[in-house]
Short mmCIF file of C-alpha atoms and ligand atoms in Angstrom, two decimals:
data_model
loop_
_atom_site.label_atom_id
_atom_site.label_comp_id
_atom_site.label_asym_id
_atom_site.label_seq_id
_atom_site.Cartn_x
_atom_site.Cartn_y
_atom_site.Cartn_z
CA MET A 1 -6.35 -34.00 38.37
CA SER A 2 -6.08 -30.66 36.65
CA GLY A 3 -7.44 -29.82 33.24
CA TYR A 4 -3.97 -28.84 32.00
CA ARG A 5 -1.84 -31.01 29.79
CA ARG A 6 1.95 -30.73 29.85
CA LEU A 7 3.54 -30.12 26.45
CA ASP A 8 6.24 -32.53 25.36
CA VAL A 9 9.10 -30.13 24.60
CA ARG A 10 12.17 -31.60 22.95
CA ARG A 11 15.19 -29.39 22.64
CA GLY A 12 17.79 -29.72 19.91
CA LYS A 13 21.35 -30.96 20.23
CA PRO A 14 23.41 -28.97 22.78
CA VAL A 15 25.84 -26.41 21.35
CA GLN A 16 28.27 -23.95 22.91
CA VAL A 17 28.16 -20.22 22.28
CA THR A 18 30.82 -17.81 23.58
CA VAL A 19 29.55 -14.43 24.79
CA ASP A 20 32.20 -11.86 25.75
CA GLY A 21 34.63 -14.73 26.36
CA GLU A 22 32.22 -16.76 28.51
CA GLN A 23 30.66 -20.02 27.29
CA ILE A 24 26.90 -20.40 27.58
CA PRO A 25 24.81 -23.49 26.85
CA ALA A 26 22.35 -23.42 23.96
CA HIS A 27 20.42 -25.88 21.82
CA GLN A 28 20.13 -26.18 18.04
CA GLY A 29 16.92 -24.62 16.81
CA GLU A 30 16.97 -21.79 19.33
CA THR A 31 17.56 -18.19 18.43
CA LEU A 32 20.58 -16.47 19.92
CA ALA A 33 18.26 -14.16 21.87
CA ALA A 34 16.40 -17.12 23.41
CA ALA A 35 19.66 -18.84 24.35
CA LEU A 36 21.08 -15.73 26.00
CA LEU A 37 17.91 -15.01 27.93
CA ALA A 38 17.73 -18.66 29.07
CA ALA A 39 21.34 -18.34 30.27
CA GLY A 40 20.46 -15.28 32.34
CA VAL A 41 21.91 -12.61 30.05
CA ASP A 42 19.49 -9.71 30.44
CA GLU A 43 21.59 -6.90 28.98
CA PHE A 44 22.44 -7.22 25.30
CA ARG A 45 23.96 -3.79 24.69
CA ARG A 46 24.20 -0.22 25.91
CA THR A 47 23.20 2.94 24.09
CA ARG A 48 25.51 5.92 23.61
CA THR A 49 24.08 7.38 26.79
CA GLY A 50 24.72 4.14 28.70
CA ASP A 51 21.17 2.85 28.89
CA PRO A 52 20.96 -0.97 29.00
CA ARG A 53 18.95 -2.63 26.22
CA ALA A 54 17.48 -6.12 25.76
CA PRO A 55 15.19 -7.86 23.25
CA LEU A 56 11.74 -6.34 22.98
CA CYS A 57 9.82 -7.52 19.91
CA HIS A 58 11.53 -10.90 19.20
CA MET A 59 10.56 -10.56 15.54
CA GLY A 60 13.27 -8.38 14.00
CA THR A 61 11.71 -4.94 14.03
CA CYS A 62 13.00 -3.10 17.13
CA PHE A 63 16.79 -3.73 16.84
CA GLU A 64 17.12 -3.76 20.64
CA CYS A 65 18.84 -7.14 20.50
CA VAL A 66 21.77 -6.31 18.21
CA LEU A 67 25.10 -7.99 18.93
CA THR A 68 28.34 -8.63 17.08
CA VAL A 69 28.19 -12.26 15.91
CA ASP A 70 31.31 -13.88 14.46
CA GLY A 71 32.63 -10.39 13.66
CA ALA A 72 29.42 -9.14 12.01
CA PRO A 73 28.20 -6.05 13.91
CA LEU A 74 24.54 -5.14 14.44
CA THR A 75 23.30 -8.71 14.07
CA ARG A 76 19.77 -9.17 15.41
CA ALA A 77 19.93 -11.95 17.98
CA CYS A 78 16.22 -12.67 17.73
CA LEU A 79 16.59 -13.67 14.06
CA THR A 80 19.88 -15.54 14.37
CA PRO A 81 19.85 -19.29 15.05
CA VAL A 82 22.61 -20.54 17.34
CA ARG A 83 25.33 -22.81 16.03
CA ASP A 84 28.18 -24.54 17.77
CA GLY A 85 31.26 -22.35 18.14
CA MET A 86 29.44 -19.05 17.61
CA VAL A 87 31.37 -16.09 19.07
CA VAL A 88 29.31 -13.13 20.31
CA THR A 89 30.33 -9.71 21.57
CA ARG A 90 27.88 -7.36 23.20
CA GLU A 91 27.72 -3.88 21.69
CA ALA A 92 28.42 -0.71 23.62
CA GLY A 93 27.65 2.82 22.52
CA GLN A 94 25.59 1.94 19.43
CA SER A 95 22.54 4.12 18.71
S1 FES B 1 14.15 -8.21 19.69
FE1 FES B 1 13.42 -6.70 18.33
S2 FES B 1 14.74 -6.89 16.61
FE2 FES B 1 15.36 -8.46 17.94
#
């Protein structure tokens, strides 16, 4: 028997988020960044020079995770809770 104890993690109600026309699973209470990373999305945007970017700080300071969410550009995914029916577009050529 190990000295480790397994945490009892309960996820919220399942919701659907659409990213560039593709549905991904998510759970209430998660941030958009967490949901995308859990779904295997590892590129959130590209810079003007074409460099791929993804979340770095997960606390709203680096702006590496910006996406267009329900038509609102430059939304920080790490600060945005998911909700059912959310429509997300990845940014290209921003900063
Ligand atoms: S990951 Fe840094 S602002 Fe979102």
